[in-house]
PDB file of C-alpha atoms and ligand atoms in Angstrom:
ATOM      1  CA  UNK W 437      15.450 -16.919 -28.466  1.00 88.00           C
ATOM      2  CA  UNK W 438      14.935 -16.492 -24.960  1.00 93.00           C
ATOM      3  CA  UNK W 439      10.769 -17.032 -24.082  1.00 94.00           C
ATOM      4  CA  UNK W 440       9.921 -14.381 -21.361  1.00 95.00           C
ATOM      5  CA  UNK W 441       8.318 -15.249 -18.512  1.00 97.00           C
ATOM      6  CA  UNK W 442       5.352 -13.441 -17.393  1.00 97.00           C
ATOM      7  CA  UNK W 443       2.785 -12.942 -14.314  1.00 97.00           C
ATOM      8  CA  UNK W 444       1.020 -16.610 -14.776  1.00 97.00           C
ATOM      9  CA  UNK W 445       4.007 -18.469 -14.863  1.00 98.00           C
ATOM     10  CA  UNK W 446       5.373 -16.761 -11.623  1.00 98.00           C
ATOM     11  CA  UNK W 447       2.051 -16.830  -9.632  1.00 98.00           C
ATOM     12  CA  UNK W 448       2.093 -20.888 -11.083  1.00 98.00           C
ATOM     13  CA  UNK W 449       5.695 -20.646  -9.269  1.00 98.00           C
ATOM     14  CA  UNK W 450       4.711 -19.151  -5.894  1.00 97.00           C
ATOM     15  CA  UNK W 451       1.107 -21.001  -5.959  1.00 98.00           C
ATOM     16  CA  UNK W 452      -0.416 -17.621  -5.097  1.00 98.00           C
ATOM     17  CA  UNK W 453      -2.063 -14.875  -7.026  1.00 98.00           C
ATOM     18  CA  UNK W 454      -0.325 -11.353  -7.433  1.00 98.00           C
ATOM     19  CA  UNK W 455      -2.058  -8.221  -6.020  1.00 98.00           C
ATOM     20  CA  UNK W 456      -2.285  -5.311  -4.440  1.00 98.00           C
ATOM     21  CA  UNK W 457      -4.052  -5.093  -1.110  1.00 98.00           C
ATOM     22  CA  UNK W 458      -4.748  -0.852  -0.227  1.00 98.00           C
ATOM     23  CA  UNK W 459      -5.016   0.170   2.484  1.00 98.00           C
ATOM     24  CA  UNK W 460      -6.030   3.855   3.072  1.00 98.00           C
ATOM     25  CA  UNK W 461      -7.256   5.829   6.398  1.00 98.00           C
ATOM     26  CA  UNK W 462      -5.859   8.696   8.740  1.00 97.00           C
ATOM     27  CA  UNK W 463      -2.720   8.609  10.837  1.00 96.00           C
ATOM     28  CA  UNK W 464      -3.495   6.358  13.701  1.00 96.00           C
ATOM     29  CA  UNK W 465      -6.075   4.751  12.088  1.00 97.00           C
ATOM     30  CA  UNK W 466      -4.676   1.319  12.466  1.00 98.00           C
ATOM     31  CA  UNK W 467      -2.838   1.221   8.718  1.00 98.00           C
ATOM     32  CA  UNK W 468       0.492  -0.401   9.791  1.00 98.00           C
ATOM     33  CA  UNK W 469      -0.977  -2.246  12.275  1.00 98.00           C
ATOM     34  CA  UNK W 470      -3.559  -4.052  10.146  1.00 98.00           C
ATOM     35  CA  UNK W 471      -0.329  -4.552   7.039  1.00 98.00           C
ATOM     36  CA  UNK W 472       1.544  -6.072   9.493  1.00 98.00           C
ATOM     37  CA  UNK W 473      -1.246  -8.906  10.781  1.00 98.00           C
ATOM     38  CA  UNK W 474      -2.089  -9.561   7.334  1.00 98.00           C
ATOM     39  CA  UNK W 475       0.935 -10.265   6.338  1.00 98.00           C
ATOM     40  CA  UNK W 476       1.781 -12.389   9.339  1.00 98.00           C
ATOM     41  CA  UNK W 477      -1.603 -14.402   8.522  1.00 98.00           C
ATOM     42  CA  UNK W 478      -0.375 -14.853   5.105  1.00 98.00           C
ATOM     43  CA  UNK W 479       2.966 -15.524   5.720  1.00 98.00           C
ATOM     44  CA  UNK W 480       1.939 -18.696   8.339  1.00 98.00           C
ATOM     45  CA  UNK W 481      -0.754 -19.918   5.276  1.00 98.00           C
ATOM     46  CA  UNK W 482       2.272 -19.860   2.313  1.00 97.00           C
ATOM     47  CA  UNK W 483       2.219 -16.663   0.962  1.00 98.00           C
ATOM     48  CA  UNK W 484       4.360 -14.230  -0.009  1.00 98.00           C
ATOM     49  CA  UNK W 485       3.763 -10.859   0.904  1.00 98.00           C
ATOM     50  CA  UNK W 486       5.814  -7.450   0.804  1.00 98.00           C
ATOM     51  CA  UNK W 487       4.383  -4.001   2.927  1.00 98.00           C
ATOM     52  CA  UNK W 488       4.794  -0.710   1.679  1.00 98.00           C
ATOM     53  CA  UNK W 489       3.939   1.758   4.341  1.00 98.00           C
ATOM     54  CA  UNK W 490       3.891   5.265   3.417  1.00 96.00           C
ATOM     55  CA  UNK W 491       5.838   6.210   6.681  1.00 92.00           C
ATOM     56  CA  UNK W 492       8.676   3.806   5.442  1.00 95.00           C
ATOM     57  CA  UNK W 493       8.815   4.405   1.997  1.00 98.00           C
ATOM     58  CA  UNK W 494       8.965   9.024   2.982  1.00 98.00           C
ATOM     59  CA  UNK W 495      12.491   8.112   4.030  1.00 97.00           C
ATOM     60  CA  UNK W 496      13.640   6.576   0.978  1.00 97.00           C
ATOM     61  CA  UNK W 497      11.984   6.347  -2.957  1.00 98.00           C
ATOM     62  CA  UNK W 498      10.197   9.729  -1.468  1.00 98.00           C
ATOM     63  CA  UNK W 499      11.649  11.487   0.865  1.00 98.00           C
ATOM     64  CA  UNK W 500      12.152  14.661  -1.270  1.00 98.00           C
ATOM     65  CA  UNK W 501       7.871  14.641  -0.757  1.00 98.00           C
ATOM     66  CA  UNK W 502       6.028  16.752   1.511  1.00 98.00           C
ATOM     67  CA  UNK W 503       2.857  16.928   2.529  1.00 97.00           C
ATOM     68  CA  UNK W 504       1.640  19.315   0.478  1.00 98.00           C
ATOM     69  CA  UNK W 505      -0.943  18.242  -2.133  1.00 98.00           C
ATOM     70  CA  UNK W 506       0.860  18.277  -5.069  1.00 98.00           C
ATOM     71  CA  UNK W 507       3.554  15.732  -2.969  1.00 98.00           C
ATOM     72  CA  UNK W 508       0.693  13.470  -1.857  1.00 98.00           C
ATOM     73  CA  UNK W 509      -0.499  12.802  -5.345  1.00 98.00           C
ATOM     74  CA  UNK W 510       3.104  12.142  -6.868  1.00 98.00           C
ATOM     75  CA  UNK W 511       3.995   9.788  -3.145  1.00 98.00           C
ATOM     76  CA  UNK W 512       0.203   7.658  -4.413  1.00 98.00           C
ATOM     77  CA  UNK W 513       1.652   7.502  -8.221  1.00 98.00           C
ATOM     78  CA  UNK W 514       4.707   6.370  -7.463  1.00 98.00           C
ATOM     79  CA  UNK W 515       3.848   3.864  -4.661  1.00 98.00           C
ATOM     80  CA  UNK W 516       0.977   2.478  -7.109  1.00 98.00           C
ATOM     81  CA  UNK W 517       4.101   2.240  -9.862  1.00 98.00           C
ATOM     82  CA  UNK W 518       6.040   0.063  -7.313  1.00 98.00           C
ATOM     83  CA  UNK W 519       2.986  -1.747  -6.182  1.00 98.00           C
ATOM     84  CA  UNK W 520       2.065  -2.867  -9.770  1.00 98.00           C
ATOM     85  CA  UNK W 521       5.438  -3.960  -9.937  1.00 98.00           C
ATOM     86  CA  UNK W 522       5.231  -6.547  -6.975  1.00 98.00           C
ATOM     87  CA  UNK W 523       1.786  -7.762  -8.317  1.00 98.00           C
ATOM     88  CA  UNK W 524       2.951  -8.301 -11.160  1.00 98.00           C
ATOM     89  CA  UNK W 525       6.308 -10.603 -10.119  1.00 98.00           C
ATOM     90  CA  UNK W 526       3.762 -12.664  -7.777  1.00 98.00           C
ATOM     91  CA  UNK W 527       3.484 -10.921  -4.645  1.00 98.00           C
ATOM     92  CA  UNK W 528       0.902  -9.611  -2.490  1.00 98.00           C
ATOM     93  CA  UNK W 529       1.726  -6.018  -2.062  1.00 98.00           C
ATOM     94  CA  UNK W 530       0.018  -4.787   1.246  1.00 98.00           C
ATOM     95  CA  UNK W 531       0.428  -0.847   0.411  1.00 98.00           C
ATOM     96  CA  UNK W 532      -0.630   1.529   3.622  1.00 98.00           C
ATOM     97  CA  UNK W 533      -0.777   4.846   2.581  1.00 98.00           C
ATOM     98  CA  UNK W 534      -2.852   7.808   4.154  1.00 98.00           C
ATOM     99  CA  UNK W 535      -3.348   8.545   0.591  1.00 98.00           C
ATOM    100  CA  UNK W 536      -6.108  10.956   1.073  1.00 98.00           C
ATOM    101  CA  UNK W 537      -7.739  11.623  -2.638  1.00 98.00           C
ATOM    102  CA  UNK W 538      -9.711   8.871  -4.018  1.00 98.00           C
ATOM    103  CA  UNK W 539      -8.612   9.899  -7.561  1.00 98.00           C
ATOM    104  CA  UNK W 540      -5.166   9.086  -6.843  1.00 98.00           C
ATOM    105  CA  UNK W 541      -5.944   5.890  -5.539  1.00 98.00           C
ATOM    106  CA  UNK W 542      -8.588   4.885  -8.593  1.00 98.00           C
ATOM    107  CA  UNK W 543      -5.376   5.890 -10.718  1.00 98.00           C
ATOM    108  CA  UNK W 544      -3.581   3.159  -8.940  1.00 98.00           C
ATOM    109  CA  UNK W 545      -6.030   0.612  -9.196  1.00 98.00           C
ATOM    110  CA  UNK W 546      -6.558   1.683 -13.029  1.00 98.00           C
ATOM    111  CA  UNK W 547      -3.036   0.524 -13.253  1.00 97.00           C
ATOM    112  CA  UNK W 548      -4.061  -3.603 -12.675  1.00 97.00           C
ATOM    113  CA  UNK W 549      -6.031  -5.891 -13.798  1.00 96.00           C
ATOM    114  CA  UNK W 550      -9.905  -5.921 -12.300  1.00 96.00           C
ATOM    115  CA  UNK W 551      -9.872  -7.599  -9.657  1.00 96.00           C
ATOM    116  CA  UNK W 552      -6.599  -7.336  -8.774  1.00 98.00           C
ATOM    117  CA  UNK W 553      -6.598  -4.280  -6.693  1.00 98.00           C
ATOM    118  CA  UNK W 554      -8.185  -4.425  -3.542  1.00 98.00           C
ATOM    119  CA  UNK W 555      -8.765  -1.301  -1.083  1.00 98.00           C
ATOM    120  CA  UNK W 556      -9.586  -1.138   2.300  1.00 98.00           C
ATOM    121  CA  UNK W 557     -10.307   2.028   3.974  1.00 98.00           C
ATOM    122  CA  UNK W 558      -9.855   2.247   8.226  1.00 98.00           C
ATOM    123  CA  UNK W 559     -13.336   3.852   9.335  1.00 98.00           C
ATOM    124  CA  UNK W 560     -11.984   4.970  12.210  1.00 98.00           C
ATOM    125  CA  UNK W 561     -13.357   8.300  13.671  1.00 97.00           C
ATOM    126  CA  UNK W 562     -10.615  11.707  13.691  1.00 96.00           C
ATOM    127  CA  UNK W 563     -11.737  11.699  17.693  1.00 96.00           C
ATOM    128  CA  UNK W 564     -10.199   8.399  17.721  1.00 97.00           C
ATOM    129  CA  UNK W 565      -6.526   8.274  16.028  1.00 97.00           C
ATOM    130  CA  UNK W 566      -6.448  12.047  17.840  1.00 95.00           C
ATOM    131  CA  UNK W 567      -6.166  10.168  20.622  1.00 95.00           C
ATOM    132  CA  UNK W 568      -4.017   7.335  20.016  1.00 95.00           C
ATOM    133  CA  UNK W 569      -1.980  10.045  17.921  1.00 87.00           C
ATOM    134  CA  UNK W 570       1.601   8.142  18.547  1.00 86.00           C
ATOM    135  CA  UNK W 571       3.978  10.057  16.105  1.00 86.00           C
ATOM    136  CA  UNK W 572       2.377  13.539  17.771  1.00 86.00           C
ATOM    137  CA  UNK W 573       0.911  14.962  14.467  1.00 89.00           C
ATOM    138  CA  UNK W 574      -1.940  16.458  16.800  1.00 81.00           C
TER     139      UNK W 574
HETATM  140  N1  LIG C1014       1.807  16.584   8.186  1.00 61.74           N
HETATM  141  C1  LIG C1014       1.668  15.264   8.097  1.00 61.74           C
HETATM  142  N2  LIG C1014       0.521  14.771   7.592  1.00 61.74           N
HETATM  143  C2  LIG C1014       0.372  13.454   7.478  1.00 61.74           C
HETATM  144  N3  LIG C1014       1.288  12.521   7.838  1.00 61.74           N
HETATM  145  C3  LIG C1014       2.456  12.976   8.365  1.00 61.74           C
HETATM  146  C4  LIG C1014       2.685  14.355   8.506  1.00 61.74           C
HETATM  147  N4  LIG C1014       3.924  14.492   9.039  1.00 61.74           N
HETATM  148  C5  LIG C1014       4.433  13.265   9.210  1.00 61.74           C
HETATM  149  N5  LIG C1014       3.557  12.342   8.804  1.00 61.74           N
HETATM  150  C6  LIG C1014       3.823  10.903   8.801  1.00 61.74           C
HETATM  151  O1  LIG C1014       3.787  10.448   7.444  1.00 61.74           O
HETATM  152  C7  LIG C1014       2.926   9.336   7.306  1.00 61.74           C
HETATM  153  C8  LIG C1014       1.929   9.512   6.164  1.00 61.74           C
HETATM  154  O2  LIG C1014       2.569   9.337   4.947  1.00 61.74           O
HETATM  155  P1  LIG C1014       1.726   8.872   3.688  1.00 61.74           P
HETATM  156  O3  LIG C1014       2.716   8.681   2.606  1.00 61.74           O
HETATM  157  O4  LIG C1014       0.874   7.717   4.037  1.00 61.74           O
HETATM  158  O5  LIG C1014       0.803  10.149   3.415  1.00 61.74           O
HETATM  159  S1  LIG C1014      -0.014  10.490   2.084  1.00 61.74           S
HETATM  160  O6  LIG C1014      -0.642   9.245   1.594  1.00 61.74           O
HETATM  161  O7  LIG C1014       0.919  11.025   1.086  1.00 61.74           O
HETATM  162  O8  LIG C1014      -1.023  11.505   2.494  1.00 61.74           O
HETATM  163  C9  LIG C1014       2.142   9.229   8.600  1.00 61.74           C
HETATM  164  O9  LIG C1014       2.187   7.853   8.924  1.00 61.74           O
HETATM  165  P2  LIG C1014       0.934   7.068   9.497  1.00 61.74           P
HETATM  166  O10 LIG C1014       0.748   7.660  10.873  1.00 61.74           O
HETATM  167  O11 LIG C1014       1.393   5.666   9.525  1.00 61.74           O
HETATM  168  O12 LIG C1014      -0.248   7.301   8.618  1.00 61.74           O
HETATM  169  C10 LIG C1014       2.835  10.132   9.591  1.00 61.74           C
HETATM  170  O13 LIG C1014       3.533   9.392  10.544  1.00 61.74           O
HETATM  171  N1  LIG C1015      -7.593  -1.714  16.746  1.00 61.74           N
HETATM  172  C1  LIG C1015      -6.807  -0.954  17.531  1.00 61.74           C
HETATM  173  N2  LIG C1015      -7.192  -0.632  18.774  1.00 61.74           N
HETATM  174  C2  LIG C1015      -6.416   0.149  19.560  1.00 61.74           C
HETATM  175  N3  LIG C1015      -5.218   0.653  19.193  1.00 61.74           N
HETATM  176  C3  LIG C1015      -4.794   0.362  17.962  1.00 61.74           C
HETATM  177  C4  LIG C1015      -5.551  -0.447  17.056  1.00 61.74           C
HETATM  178  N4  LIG C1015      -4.884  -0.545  15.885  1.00 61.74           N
HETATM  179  C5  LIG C1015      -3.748   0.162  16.053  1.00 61.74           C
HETATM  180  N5  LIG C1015      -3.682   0.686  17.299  1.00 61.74           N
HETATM  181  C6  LIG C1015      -2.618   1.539  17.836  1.00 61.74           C
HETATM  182  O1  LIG C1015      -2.798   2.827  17.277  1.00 61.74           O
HETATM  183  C7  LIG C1015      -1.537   3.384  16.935  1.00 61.74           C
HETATM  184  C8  LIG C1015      -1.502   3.686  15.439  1.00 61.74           C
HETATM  185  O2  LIG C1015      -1.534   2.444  14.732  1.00 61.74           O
HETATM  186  P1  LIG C1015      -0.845   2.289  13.326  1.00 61.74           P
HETATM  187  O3  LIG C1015      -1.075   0.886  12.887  1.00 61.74           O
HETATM  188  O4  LIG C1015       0.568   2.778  13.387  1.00 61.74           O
HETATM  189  O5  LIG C1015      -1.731   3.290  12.457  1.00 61.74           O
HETATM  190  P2  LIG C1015      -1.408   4.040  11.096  1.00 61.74           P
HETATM  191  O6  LIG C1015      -0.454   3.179  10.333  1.00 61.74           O
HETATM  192  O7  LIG C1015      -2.741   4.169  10.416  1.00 61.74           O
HETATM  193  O8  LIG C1015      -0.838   5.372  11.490  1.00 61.74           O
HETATM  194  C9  LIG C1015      -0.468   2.389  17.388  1.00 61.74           C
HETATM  195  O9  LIG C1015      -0.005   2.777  18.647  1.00 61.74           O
HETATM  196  C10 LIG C1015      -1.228   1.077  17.435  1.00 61.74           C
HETATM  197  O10 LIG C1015      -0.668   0.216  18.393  1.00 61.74           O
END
């Protein structure tokens, strides 16, 4: 019989603790940006780390989304499905999602152990990612 391995043996592997880092704001807020120093920082300190960025993610596991409402809840749920996922094999999941409705996003940390779900939200005035506005949404 074949003893399965779960989350505390794998985090004992990769000396690191599995999570999800969320990080939620408005286009141009500084989402990707902030994913992709994080996981830089963690990546020189040891750690494994895996991004999933809502603009990324809209051309594959969702691209038949919109932006509609409905779409935006079902895009949170099923990022927060994949992001449980990576916590739970060892990783740091750095998710980056506008992910507008704080429901959706309390589902998603519902999904994982306290403590294990950590959001961060990019205070960054409308005035502001208006005018850095890069993919023209304005
Ligand atoms: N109409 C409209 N509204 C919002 N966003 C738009 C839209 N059209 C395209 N995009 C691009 O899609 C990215 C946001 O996708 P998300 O999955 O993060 O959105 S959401 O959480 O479902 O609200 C977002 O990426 P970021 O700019 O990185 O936030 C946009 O580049
Ligand atoms: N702290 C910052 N100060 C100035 N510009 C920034 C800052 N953070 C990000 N940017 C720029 O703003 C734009 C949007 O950043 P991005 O990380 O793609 O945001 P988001 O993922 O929230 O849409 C990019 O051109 C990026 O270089």
């Amino acid at each position: 019989m074949c003893a399965p391995l779960k989350k505390p043996d794998r985090q004992k592997l990769l000396q690191q603790r599995g999570c999800v880092i969320w990080i939620t704001g408005l286009s141009g807020s500084g989402k990707s940006s902030v994913a992709c120093a994080l996981s830089q920082m963690l990546y020189q300190r040891g750690k494994l780390s895996y991004i999933l960025d809502g603009d990324n993610v809209r051309h594959g596991l969702n691209r038949d989304l919109s932006f509609k409402a409905e779409d935006r809840v079902e895009n949170i749920r099923r990022v927060g499905e994949v992001a449980k996922l990576f916590a739970d094999s060892g990783f740091i999941c750095i998710a980056c999602l506008i992910s507008p409705y704080k429901r959706d996003r309390a589902a998603c940390r519902a999904m994982l152990p306290t403590g294990d779900f950590i959001e961060v939200f990019m205070d960054v005035p409308l005035r502001v990612c208006e005018g850095r506005d890069p993919k023209g949404l304005v």
